[in-house]
Amino acid sequence: MPAIVSHNSIVSVQSEMMIIGDIARSKGDLTPQKRRLRSDKESTPMKRKSTRRCVDSSPNSPACGFEKDLDEKIASPRKSPVKRKLSDSFKPKPNWNPKDVEQMSAVMEALHVSTAPSTIVCREEEQRRVLEFCKKHVEEEKAGSLYVCGCPGTGKSLSMEKVKQHLVDWAKEAGFQSPDVLTLNCTSLTNTSEIFGKILSKVQPRKKINGPTSPLQHLQNLYSQKQQSSALKMTLIIADELDYLITRDRAVLHDLFMLTTFPFSRCILIGIANAIDLADRFLPRLQSMNCKPAVVTFRAYSKDQIIRILQERLMVRVDHMALALSNTFKSPVVDTIQSLPQHQQIILCSAVKFFRGGKKDTTVGELNKSYTDICKTSMIPPVGTMEFLSMCRVLNDQGLLKLGQSREDKLKRVTLKVDESDVSFALQGVRFFRNCLQ
């Protein structure tokens, strides 16, 4: 819920309660229709779209398309056990009653400032501008700085989280090397200069500084030499509560932005703070050097935007149900498998294929041969024997494989500790693994 509203955006308490009442009633209207869609297995897709279900979306918006796909999946006969389990959850809701303690409690929870929304509305343009800035610098492998400012509660920090996710996904799809990402809140720093140590730890995780050279000096030397910096990945630094770095001499804030001006710098810096004129007041030297950061301003919400945010927070939509279903029925094992490095996922695929013949266990040596065959068939260089064994130990620690005892590593017995269906479900989104598991 935004904390700041412009003068023209002030709405009376009575009007807001009427708005919330309308939204709550619309929530009740939606439920019976959704029950019919789920109870009728053979029903055909509805030709007429409900205007209420896409109240804030255009006909081509992602939300509507996602809803259609999900309805088709829910209408499928294979999902009937889920429908039976969830049938009690879609009972018609009573009309809005501000005296109803349960309804008021649900509204207060949805609108509480600590409740992070699943989607961020009314900030699409600002997110687009920041994302395009980051894309440009990743494509060109060129450093740059951006200052994000606006009143408290206008969605700055949440928007940067979305931008970060979109940037990483875009880089993978577009074939660019995904940048390293460092997100930090400056208020958590013991002292302001500590920020350079955190940046260095992200840029060169194994680097140990000896002698009088400070982390800042090391970064400056690193970004001044082409030979050293060319081997580094681009690094996106998102520094929230940037005004905390404003000290008496302002040196830390200035040096932070100066990191993006070195000839071979690999930093993309996004600073976030409330002060609109922070760059003009505290970074005049950068302006004189034509290195002033670009600025994206998050303005106060208008009345219409506040109404849209209220609607977004208080509706029961299909994407909310999808999230609830995912959290309810998705095994934590699936998350673990999806987060593994590629070669560890290939080892799991090898084990699944190996045990389909009825075997319950095998040796490390036999599993290594199966893994190597998959790699060679797919034109992927396999890892060495010692590294393979090390990865098997990691999978053992994760509870995905079980390694037995033996004096010779290659004779250790290996057992698959997860269901084949979990491995298949976790990796079905990648064509390479779908082909491996066929």
Tab-separated table of C-alpha atoms in Angstrom:
chain	number	residue	atom	x	y	z
A	1	MET	CA	0.000	0.000	0.000
A	2	PRO	CA	1.552	3.315	-0.981
A	3	ALA	CA	2.523	5.592	1.824
A	4	ILE	CA	2.414	8.903	-0.082
A	5	VAL	CA	-0.495	10.354	-2.099
A	6	SER	CA	-0.579	13.673	-3.929
A	7	HIS	CA	-3.103	16.303	-2.826
A	8	ASN	CA	-5.491	15.621	-5.700
A	9	SER	CA	-5.399	11.899	-4.951
A	10	ILE	CA	-6.988	12.063	-1.478
A	11	VAL	CA	-10.163	9.969	-1.395
A	12	SER	CA	-12.661	10.053	1.451
A	13	VAL	CA	-12.935	7.059	3.778
A	14	GLN	CA	-16.534	6.525	2.756
A	15	SER	CA	-15.640	6.347	-0.945
A	16	GLU	CA	-12.790	3.913	-0.309
A	17	MET	CA	-15.048	1.609	1.676
A	18	MET	CA	-17.559	1.660	-1.194
A	19	ILE	CA	-14.750	0.700	-3.595
A	20	ILE	CA	-13.611	-2.137	-1.346
A	21	GLY	CA	-17.222	-3.250	-1.034
A	22	ASP	CA	-17.601	-3.413	-4.811
A	23	ILE	CA	-14.393	-5.398	-5.125
A	24	ALA	CA	-15.393	-7.832	-2.425
A	25	ARG	CA	-18.791	-8.322	-4.086
A	26	SER	CA	-17.058	-8.965	-7.414
A	27	LYS	CA	-14.954	-11.557	-5.642
A	28	GLY	CA	-18.132	-13.315	-4.591
A	29	ASP	CA	-19.536	-13.098	-8.125
A	30	LEU	CA	-16.474	-14.787	-9.584
A	31	THR	CA	-16.516	-17.849	-7.393
A	32	PRO	CA	-19.622	-19.713	-8.655
A	33	GLN	CA	-18.460	-19.314	-12.249
A	34	LYS	CA	-15.057	-20.778	-11.426
A	35	ARG	CA	-16.739	-23.711	-9.648
A	36	ARG	CA	-18.744	-24.503	-12.761
A	37	LEU	CA	-15.576	-24.506	-14.880
A	38	ARG	CA	-13.924	-26.969	-12.548
A	39	SER	CA	-16.885	-29.265	-11.921
A	40	ASP	CA	-17.735	-29.788	-15.601
A	41	LYS	CA	-14.962	-31.946	-17.050
A	42	GLU	CA	-16.371	-31.982	-20.557
A	43	SER	CA	-17.386	-28.333	-20.765
A	44	THR	CA	-16.186	-26.400	-23.791
A	45	PRO	CA	-14.199	-23.201	-23.350
A	46	MET	CA	-16.402	-20.148	-22.852
A	47	LYS	CA	-16.608	-17.899	-25.895
A	48	ARG	CA	-17.472	-14.829	-23.882
A	49	LYS	CA	-14.773	-13.528	-21.541
A	50	SER	CA	-15.791	-12.055	-18.248
A	51	THR	CA	-14.904	-8.382	-18.056
A	52	ARG	CA	-14.465	-8.714	-14.331
A	53	ARG	CA	-11.755	-11.341	-14.635
A	54	CYS	CA	-9.607	-9.002	-16.744
A	55	VAL	CA	-10.611	-5.731	-15.131
A	56	ASP	CA	-7.074	-4.323	-15.331
A	57	SER	CA	-5.823	-6.032	-18.449
A	58	SER	CA	-6.105	-5.463	-22.140
A	59	PRO	CA	-7.460	-8.346	-24.284
A	60	ASN	CA	-3.900	-9.321	-25.147
A	61	SER	CA	-2.484	-9.019	-21.637
A	62	PRO	CA	-0.435	-11.917	-20.220
A	63	ALA	CA	-2.831	-12.337	-17.321
A	64	CYS	CA	-5.784	-13.184	-19.571
A	65	GLY	CA	-3.760	-15.641	-21.654
A	66	PHE	CA	-2.395	-17.316	-18.572
A	67	GLU	CA	-5.909	-17.610	-17.172
A	68	LYS	CA	-7.175	-19.245	-20.366
A	69	ASP	CA	-4.336	-21.779	-20.376
A	70	LEU	CA	-4.905	-22.625	-16.745
A	71	ASP	CA	-8.661	-23.035	-17.227
A	72	GLU	CA	-7.994	-25.514	-20.029
A	73	LYS	CA	-5.618	-27.451	-17.815
A	74	ILE	CA	-8.056	-27.474	-14.917
A	75	ALA	CA	-10.843	-28.624	-17.246
A	76	SER	CA	-8.725	-31.619	-18.314
A	77	PRO	CA	-9.879	-35.038	-16.963
A	78	ARG	CA	-6.363	-35.728	-15.668
A	79	LYS	CA	-6.808	-33.013	-13.047
A	80	SER	CA	-9.993	-34.475	-11.539
A	81	PRO	CA	-8.378	-35.576	-8.223
A	82	VAL	CA	-7.240	-31.984	-7.650
A	83	LYS	CA	-10.733	-30.667	-8.340
A	84	ARG	CA	-12.249	-32.963	-5.745
A	85	LYS	CA	-9.757	-31.845	-3.138
A	86	LEU	CA	-10.287	-28.153	-3.873
A	87	SER	CA	-14.070	-28.178	-4.255
A	88	ASP	CA	-14.690	-26.922	-0.742
A	89	SER	CA	-12.415	-23.933	-1.315
A	90	PHE	CA	-14.651	-22.362	-3.950
A	91	LYS	CA	-17.835	-21.842	-1.992
A	92	PRO	CA	-19.836	-18.692	-2.784
A	93	LYS	CA	-18.713	-15.775	-0.645
A	94	PRO	CA	-21.241	-13.606	1.198
A	95	ASN	CA	-21.752	-9.994	0.169
A	96	TRP	CA	-19.410	-7.411	1.603
A	97	ASN	CA	-20.166	-6.590	5.202
A	98	PRO	CA	-17.816	-4.120	6.941
A	99	LYS	CA	-19.040	-5.444	10.300
A	100	ASP	CA	-17.914	-8.970	9.454
A	101	VAL	CA	-14.731	-9.525	11.473
A	102	GLU	CA	-13.435	-12.262	9.172
A	103	GLN	CA	-13.865	-10.161	6.027
A	104	MET	CA	-12.269	-7.094	7.596
A	105	SER	CA	-9.359	-9.190	8.831
A	106	ALA	CA	-8.753	-10.542	5.310
A	107	VAL	CA	-8.877	-7.026	3.831
A	108	MET	CA	-6.490	-5.622	6.444
A	109	GLU	CA	-4.032	-8.458	5.817
A	110	ALA	CA	-4.158	-7.951	2.043
A	111	LEU	CA	-3.551	-4.213	2.370
A	112	HIS	CA	-0.908	-4.354	5.098
A	113	VAL	CA	2.420	-2.763	4.168
A	114	SER	CA	4.254	-5.981	5.069
A	115	THR	CA	2.310	-7.981	2.468
A	116	ALA	CA	4.448	-8.176	-0.666
A	117	PRO	CA	2.225	-8.224	-3.788
A	118	SER	CA	2.699	-11.015	-6.332
A	119	THR	CA	2.543	-8.456	-9.156
A	120	ILE	CA	3.463	-4.777	-9.290
A	121	VAL	CA	0.886	-2.658	-11.076
A	122	CYS	CA	1.117	0.959	-12.256
A	123	ARG	CA	4.916	0.812	-12.557
A	124	GLU	CA	5.241	-0.907	-15.933
A	125	GLU	CA	6.774	2.112	-17.672
A	126	GLU	CA	9.393	2.711	-14.975
A	127	GLN	CA	10.356	-0.977	-14.979
A	128	ARG	CA	10.615	-0.942	-18.774
A	129	ARG	CA	12.986	2.039	-18.737
A	130	VAL	CA	15.274	0.480	-16.123
A	131	LEU	CA	15.260	-2.883	-17.903
A	132	GLU	CA	16.116	-1.308	-21.269
A	133	PHE	CA	18.993	0.574	-19.614
A	134	CYS	CA	20.391	-2.675	-18.192
A	135	LYS	CA	19.916	-4.593	-21.448
A	136	LYS	CA	21.797	-1.945	-23.403
A	137	HIS	CA	24.813	-2.089	-21.112
A	138	VAL	CA	24.848	-5.896	-21.001
A	139	GLU	CA	24.736	-6.071	-24.811
A	140	GLU	CA	27.520	-3.532	-25.190
A	141	GLU	CA	29.464	-4.861	-22.168
A	142	LYS	CA	29.735	-1.276	-21.068
A	143	ALA	CA	29.546	0.148	-17.539
A	144	GLY	CA	26.903	2.686	-16.571
A	145	SER	CA	24.967	4.154	-13.663
A	146	LEU	CA	21.293	4.835	-13.036
A	147	TYR	CA	19.618	6.656	-10.160
A	148	VAL	CA	16.085	5.574	-9.160
A	149	CYS	CA	14.258	8.074	-6.965
A	150	GLY	CA	10.771	8.743	-5.658
A	151	CYS	CA	8.662	9.098	-2.528
A	152	PRO	CA	8.603	6.204	-0.012
A	153	GLY	CA	6.077	3.512	-0.852
A	154	THR	CA	5.996	4.077	-4.604
A	155	GLY	CA	7.309	0.627	-5.585
A	156	LYS	CA	10.991	1.388	-6.235
A	157	SER	CA	12.572	-1.568	-4.444
A	158	LEU	CA	9.956	-4.120	-5.558
A	159	SER	CA	10.292	-2.929	-9.140
A	160	MET	CA	14.060	-3.429	-9.074
A	161	GLU	CA	13.545	-7.024	-7.928
A	162	LYS	CA	11.322	-7.610	-10.959
A	163	VAL	CA	13.846	-5.928	-13.260
A	164	LYS	CA	16.610	-8.129	-11.896
A	165	GLN	CA	14.617	-11.294	-12.630
A	166	HIS	CA	13.649	-10.134	-16.126
A	167	LEU	CA	17.249	-9.178	-16.958
A	168	VAL	CA	18.664	-12.571	-16.018
A	169	ASP	CA	15.915	-14.379	-17.966
A	170	TRP	CA	16.415	-12.124	-20.991
A	171	ALA	CA	20.187	-12.670	-21.001
A	172	LYS	CA	19.737	-16.449	-21.071
A	173	GLU	CA	17.149	-16.334	-23.855
A	174	ALA	CA	19.106	-13.815	-25.936
A	175	GLY	CA	22.361	-15.747	-25.648
A	176	PHE	CA	24.233	-13.190	-23.557
A	177	GLN	CA	26.252	-14.046	-20.487
A	178	SER	CA	24.045	-13.441	-17.457
A	179	PRO	CA	25.501	-10.706	-15.249
A	180	ASP	CA	26.397	-11.310	-11.644
A	181	VAL	CA	23.879	-9.520	-9.412
A	182	LEU	CA	24.615	-7.887	-6.061
A	183	THR	CA	21.607	-6.497	-4.183
A	184	LEU	CA	22.281	-4.734	-0.906
A	185	ASN	CA	20.589	-2.334	1.473
A	186	CYS	CA	23.047	0.355	2.498
A	187	THR	CA	21.524	0.633	5.976
A	188	SER	CA	22.888	-2.857	6.740
A	189	LEU	CA	26.504	-1.721	6.311
A	190	THR	CA	28.618	-1.426	9.447
A	191	ASN	CA	30.373	1.549	7.857
A	192	THR	CA	29.803	3.158	4.486
A	193	SER	CA	33.128	2.099	2.943
A	194	GLU	CA	32.206	-1.542	3.582
A	195	ILE	CA	30.221	-1.438	0.334
A	196	PHE	CA	33.423	-1.742	-1.718
A	197	GLY	CA	34.406	-4.926	0.112
A	198	LYS	CA	31.013	-6.451	-0.750
A	199	ILE	CA	31.374	-5.468	-4.398
A	200	LEU	CA	34.870	-6.961	-4.569
A	201	SER	CA	33.599	-10.196	-2.985
A	202	LYS	CA	31.035	-10.441	-5.779
A	203	VAL	CA	33.428	-9.521	-8.593
A	204	GLN	CA	36.271	-11.753	-7.382
A	205	PRO	CA	34.907	-14.157	-4.744
A	206	ARG	CA	38.240	-15.850	-4.039
A	207	LYS	CA	40.361	-12.730	-4.007
A	208	LYS	CA	42.192	-12.048	-0.758
A	209	ILE	CA	43.625	-8.600	-0.225
A	210	ASN	CA	46.959	-8.385	1.505
A	211	GLY	CA	48.881	-5.282	2.424
A	212	PRO	CA	47.733	-1.682	2.507
A	213	THR	CA	45.557	-1.890	-0.641
A	214	SER	CA	41.894	-1.271	0.196
A	215	PRO	CA	38.940	-2.969	-1.626
A	216	LEU	CA	38.201	0.339	-3.351
A	217	GLN	CA	41.779	0.701	-4.596
A	218	HIS	CA	41.772	-2.884	-5.796
A	219	LEU	CA	38.545	-2.314	-7.771
A	220	GLN	CA	39.955	0.882	-9.261
A	221	ASN	CA	43.127	-0.921	-10.353
A	222	LEU	CA	41.096	-3.832	-11.710
A	223	TYR	CA	38.878	-1.605	-13.866
A	224	SER	CA	41.872	0.367	-15.142
A	225	GLN	CA	43.559	-2.628	-16.773
A	226	LYS	CA	42.030	-4.280	-19.815
A	227	GLN	CA	43.817	-7.588	-19.357
A	228	GLN	CA	42.417	-8.140	-15.864
A	229	SER	CA	38.904	-6.805	-16.351
A	230	SER	CA	38.211	-8.519	-19.696
A	231	ALA	CA	37.974	-11.902	-17.957
A	232	LEU	CA	35.247	-10.667	-15.598
A	233	LYS	CA	31.492	-10.929	-16.049
A	234	MET	CA	29.322	-7.845	-16.030
A	235	THR	CA	28.087	-7.090	-12.513
A	236	LEU	CA	24.730	-5.481	-11.739
A	237	ILE	CA	24.860	-3.652	-8.399
A	238	ILE	CA	21.518	-2.592	-6.893
A	239	ALA	CA	22.194	-0.312	-3.904
A	240	ASP	CA	18.999	0.511	-1.985
A	241	GLU	CA	18.718	3.329	0.577
A	242	LEU	CA	21.587	5.047	-1.205
A	243	ASP	CA	21.215	8.257	0.818
A	244	TYR	CA	22.667	6.365	3.790
A	245	LEU	CA	26.057	6.709	2.073
A	246	ILE	CA	25.894	10.511	2.249
A	247	THR	CA	28.507	11.389	4.840
A	248	ARG	CA	30.252	14.636	5.684
A	249	ASP	CA	32.828	14.315	2.907
A	250	ARG	CA	30.536	12.439	0.479
A	251	ALA	CA	33.578	10.498	-0.726
A	252	VAL	CA	32.019	7.021	-0.557
A	253	LEU	CA	28.996	7.987	-2.647
A	254	HIS	CA	31.211	9.709	-5.209
A	255	ASP	CA	33.695	6.823	-5.400
A	256	LEU	CA	30.855	4.338	-5.841
A	257	PHE	CA	29.524	6.068	-8.959
A	258	MET	CA	33.068	6.692	-10.193
A	259	LEU	CA	33.586	2.914	-10.458
A	260	THR	CA	31.407	2.984	-13.574
A	261	THR	CA	33.609	5.610	-15.268
A	262	PHE	CA	36.853	3.625	-15.423
A	263	PRO	CA	37.863	2.644	-18.993
A	264	PHE	CA	37.436	-1.123	-18.471
A	265	SER	CA	34.775	-1.125	-15.762
A	266	ARG	CA	32.275	-3.997	-15.781
A	267	CYS	CA	29.763	-2.459	-13.324
A	268	ILE	CA	26.146	-1.514	-13.928
A	269	LEU	CA	25.132	0.506	-10.881
A	270	ILE	CA	21.520	1.204	-9.874
A	271	GLY	CA	21.199	3.447	-6.841
A	272	ILE	CA	17.817	3.801	-5.102
A	273	ALA	CA	16.857	6.629	-2.749
A	274	ASN	CA	13.990	8.991	-1.932
A	275	ALA	CA	15.654	12.329	-2.723
A	276	ILE	CA	14.831	13.449	-6.259
A	277	ASP	CA	17.825	15.812	-6.524
A	278	LEU	CA	20.447	13.613	-4.835
A	279	ALA	CA	22.570	13.377	-7.972
A	280	ASP	CA	22.527	17.158	-8.498
A	281	ARG	CA	23.332	17.998	-4.884
A	282	PHE	CA	25.884	15.354	-3.998
A	283	LEU	CA	27.505	14.341	-7.268
A	284	PRO	CA	28.398	17.636	-8.973
A	285	ARG	CA	31.847	16.381	-9.975
A	286	LEU	CA	30.318	13.579	-12.020
A	287	GLN	CA	28.216	16.102	-13.895
A	288	SER	CA	31.295	18.172	-14.702
A	289	MET	CA	32.920	15.015	-16.130
A	290	ASN	CA	29.826	14.182	-18.229
A	291	CYS	CA	29.317	11.080	-16.091
A	292	LYS	CA	26.093	12.054	-14.387
A	293	PRO	CA	23.873	8.974	-13.866
A	294	ALA	CA	20.615	8.580	-15.770
A	295	VAL	CA	17.533	9.158	-13.602
A	296	VAL	CA	14.204	7.300	-13.408
A	297	THR	CA	11.620	8.932	-11.138
A	298	PHE	CA	8.775	7.040	-9.434
A	299	ARG	CA	6.073	9.661	-8.956
A	300	ALA	CA	3.312	9.562	-6.348
A	301	TYR	CA	0.319	7.375	-7.231
A	302	SER	CA	-2.773	9.043	-8.668
A	303	LYS	CA	-6.309	8.323	-7.462
A	304	ASP	CA	-6.971	5.945	-10.364
A	305	GLN	CA	-3.728	4.087	-9.715
A	306	ILE	CA	-4.607	3.662	-6.047
A	307	ILE	CA	-7.992	2.215	-7.009
A	308	ARG	CA	-6.237	-0.183	-9.387
A	309	ILE	CA	-3.821	-1.249	-6.639
A	310	LEU	CA	-6.746	-1.869	-4.274
A	311	GLN	CA	-8.456	-3.997	-6.896
A	312	GLU	CA	-5.269	-5.948	-7.496
A	313	ARG	CA	-4.765	-6.600	-3.802
A	314	LEU	CA	-8.377	-7.596	-3.016
A	315	MET	CA	-9.414	-9.798	-6.035
A	316	VAL	CA	-9.267	-13.636	-6.060
A	317	ARG	CA	-7.690	-14.302	-9.355
A	318	VAL	CA	-6.550	-17.312	-11.275
A	319	ASP	CA	-2.836	-16.484	-10.889
A	320	HIS	CA	-3.309	-16.460	-7.115
A	321	MET	CA	-4.865	-19.927	-7.347
A	322	ALA	CA	-1.993	-21.129	-9.531
A	323	LEU	CA	0.521	-19.957	-6.948
A	324	ALA	CA	-1.423	-21.626	-4.147
A	325	LEU	CA	-1.684	-24.871	-6.116
A	326	SER	CA	2.021	-24.798	-6.912
A	327	ASN	CA	2.982	-24.280	-3.276
A	328	THR	CA	0.547	-26.995	-2.157
A	329	PHE	CA	1.303	-29.771	-4.598
A	330	LYS	CA	4.848	-29.100	-5.798
A	331	SER	CA	7.424	-31.235	-4.046
A	332	PRO	CA	10.429	-29.435	-2.527
A	333	VAL	CA	12.535	-32.091	-4.266
A	334	VAL	CA	11.513	-30.548	-7.596
A	335	ASP	CA	12.881	-27.159	-6.535
A	336	THR	CA	16.142	-28.784	-5.478
A	337	ILE	CA	16.560	-30.620	-8.793
A	338	GLN	CA	15.766	-27.503	-10.829
A	339	SER	CA	18.412	-25.506	-8.964
A	340	LEU	CA	21.214	-28.022	-9.637
A	341	PRO	CA	24.041	-27.322	-12.115
A	342	GLN	CA	23.606	-28.924	-15.529
A	343	HIS	CA	26.052	-31.808	-15.087
A	344	GLN	CA	24.480	-32.848	-11.785
A	345	GLN	CA	21.096	-32.874	-13.549
A	346	ILE	CA	22.617	-35.087	-16.271
A	347	ILE	CA	23.840	-37.503	-13.578
A	348	LEU	CA	20.289	-37.757	-12.217
A	349	CYS	CA	18.971	-38.400	-15.736
A	350	SER	CA	21.617	-41.106	-16.146
A	351	ALA	CA	20.515	-42.762	-12.912
A	352	VAL	CA	16.834	-42.632	-13.920
A	353	LYS	CA	17.543	-44.271	-17.287
A	354	PHE	CA	19.887	-46.835	-15.735
A	355	PHE	CA	17.344	-47.999	-13.147
A	356	ARG	CA	14.416	-48.309	-15.567
A	357	GLY	CA	15.477	-51.858	-16.368
A	358	GLY	CA	14.542	-53.011	-12.881
A	359	LYS	CA	17.882	-52.467	-11.170
A	360	LYS	CA	17.778	-50.862	-7.742
A	361	ASP	CA	21.433	-49.889	-7.501
A	362	THR	CA	24.654	-49.767	-9.482
A	363	THR	CA	28.276	-48.724	-9.021
A	364	VAL	CA	29.836	-45.289	-9.438
A	365	GLY	CA	31.844	-46.655	-12.366
A	366	GLU	CA	28.760	-47.925	-14.221
A	367	LEU	CA	26.839	-44.709	-13.560
A	368	ASN	CA	29.831	-42.705	-14.811
A	369	LYS	CA	29.775	-44.701	-18.069
A	370	SER	CA	26.052	-43.993	-18.522
A	371	TYR	CA	26.642	-40.296	-17.804
A	372	THR	CA	29.550	-40.148	-20.278
A	373	ASP	CA	27.453	-41.803	-23.008
A	374	ILE	CA	24.717	-39.159	-22.623
A	375	CYS	CA	27.276	-36.344	-22.744
A	376	LYS	CA	28.978	-37.681	-25.864
A	377	THR	CA	25.666	-38.277	-27.631
A	378	SER	CA	24.664	-34.681	-26.878
A	379	MET	CA	28.086	-33.246	-27.800
A	380	ILE	CA	28.684	-32.066	-24.212
A	381	PRO	CA	32.211	-32.517	-22.804
A	382	PRO	CA	31.927	-34.832	-19.754
A	383	VAL	CA	33.736	-34.037	-16.517
A	384	GLY	CA	36.632	-36.120	-15.234
A	385	THR	CA	36.312	-39.110	-12.901
A	386	MET	CA	37.279	-37.209	-9.740
A	387	GLU	CA	34.890	-34.357	-10.478
A	388	PHE	CA	32.138	-36.881	-11.276
A	389	LEU	CA	32.642	-38.525	-7.888
A	390	SER	CA	32.608	-35.116	-6.211
A	391	MET	CA	29.259	-34.294	-7.837
A	392	CYS	CA	27.857	-37.646	-6.725
A	393	ARG	CA	28.825	-36.750	-3.158
A	394	VAL	CA	26.967	-33.445	-3.524
A	395	LEU	CA	23.864	-35.277	-4.760
A	396	ASN	CA	24.251	-37.652	-1.816
A	397	ASP	CA	24.326	-34.689	0.583
A	398	GLN	CA	21.200	-33.304	-1.104
A	399	GLY	CA	19.385	-36.598	-0.492
A	400	LEU	CA	18.957	-37.293	-4.217
A	401	LEU	CA	21.448	-40.176	-4.461
A	402	LYS	CA	22.830	-42.555	-1.846
A	403	LEU	CA	26.486	-43.581	-1.970
A	404	GLY	CA	27.607	-46.797	-0.312
A	405	GLN	CA	30.959	-47.605	1.261
A	406	SER	CA	33.921	-49.093	-0.593
A	407	ARG	CA	37.689	-48.755	-0.626
A	408	GLU	CA	37.621	-48.099	-4.364
A	409	ASP	CA	35.556	-45.096	-5.397
A	410	LYS	CA	34.357	-46.644	-8.657
A	411	LEU	CA	32.967	-49.676	-6.784
A	412	LYS	CA	30.776	-47.662	-4.406
A	413	ARG	CA	27.120	-48.608	-4.775
A	414	VAL	CA	24.750	-45.884	-5.951
A	415	THR	CA	20.994	-45.752	-5.283
A	416	LEU	CA	18.457	-43.230	-6.578
A	417	LYS	CA	16.642	-41.744	-3.568
A	418	VAL	CA	13.939	-39.757	-5.404
A	419	ASP	CA	11.067	-40.825	-7.632
A	420	GLU	CA	11.620	-40.898	-11.367
A	421	SER	CA	8.461	-38.786	-11.755
A	422	ASP	CA	9.991	-35.974	-9.661
A	423	VAL	CA	13.094	-35.890	-11.868
A	424	SER	CA	10.980	-35.923	-15.044
A	425	PHE	CA	8.661	-33.198	-13.763
A	426	ALA	CA	11.543	-30.986	-12.620
A	427	LEU	CA	13.389	-31.168	-15.951
A	428	GLN	CA	10.494	-31.381	-18.409
A	429	GLY	CA	10.794	-27.691	-19.296
A	430	VAL	CA	14.190	-28.251	-20.988
A	431	ARG	CA	14.149	-30.039	-24.348
A	432	PHE	CA	17.584	-31.579	-23.798
A	433	PHE	CA	16.424	-33.375	-20.643
A	434	ARG	CA	13.079	-34.356	-22.159
A	435	ASN	CA	15.013	-36.117	-24.927
A	436	CYS	CA	17.380	-37.724	-22.404
A	437	LEU	CA	14.519	-39.165	-20.372
A	438	GLN	CA	12.525	-40.535	-23.311
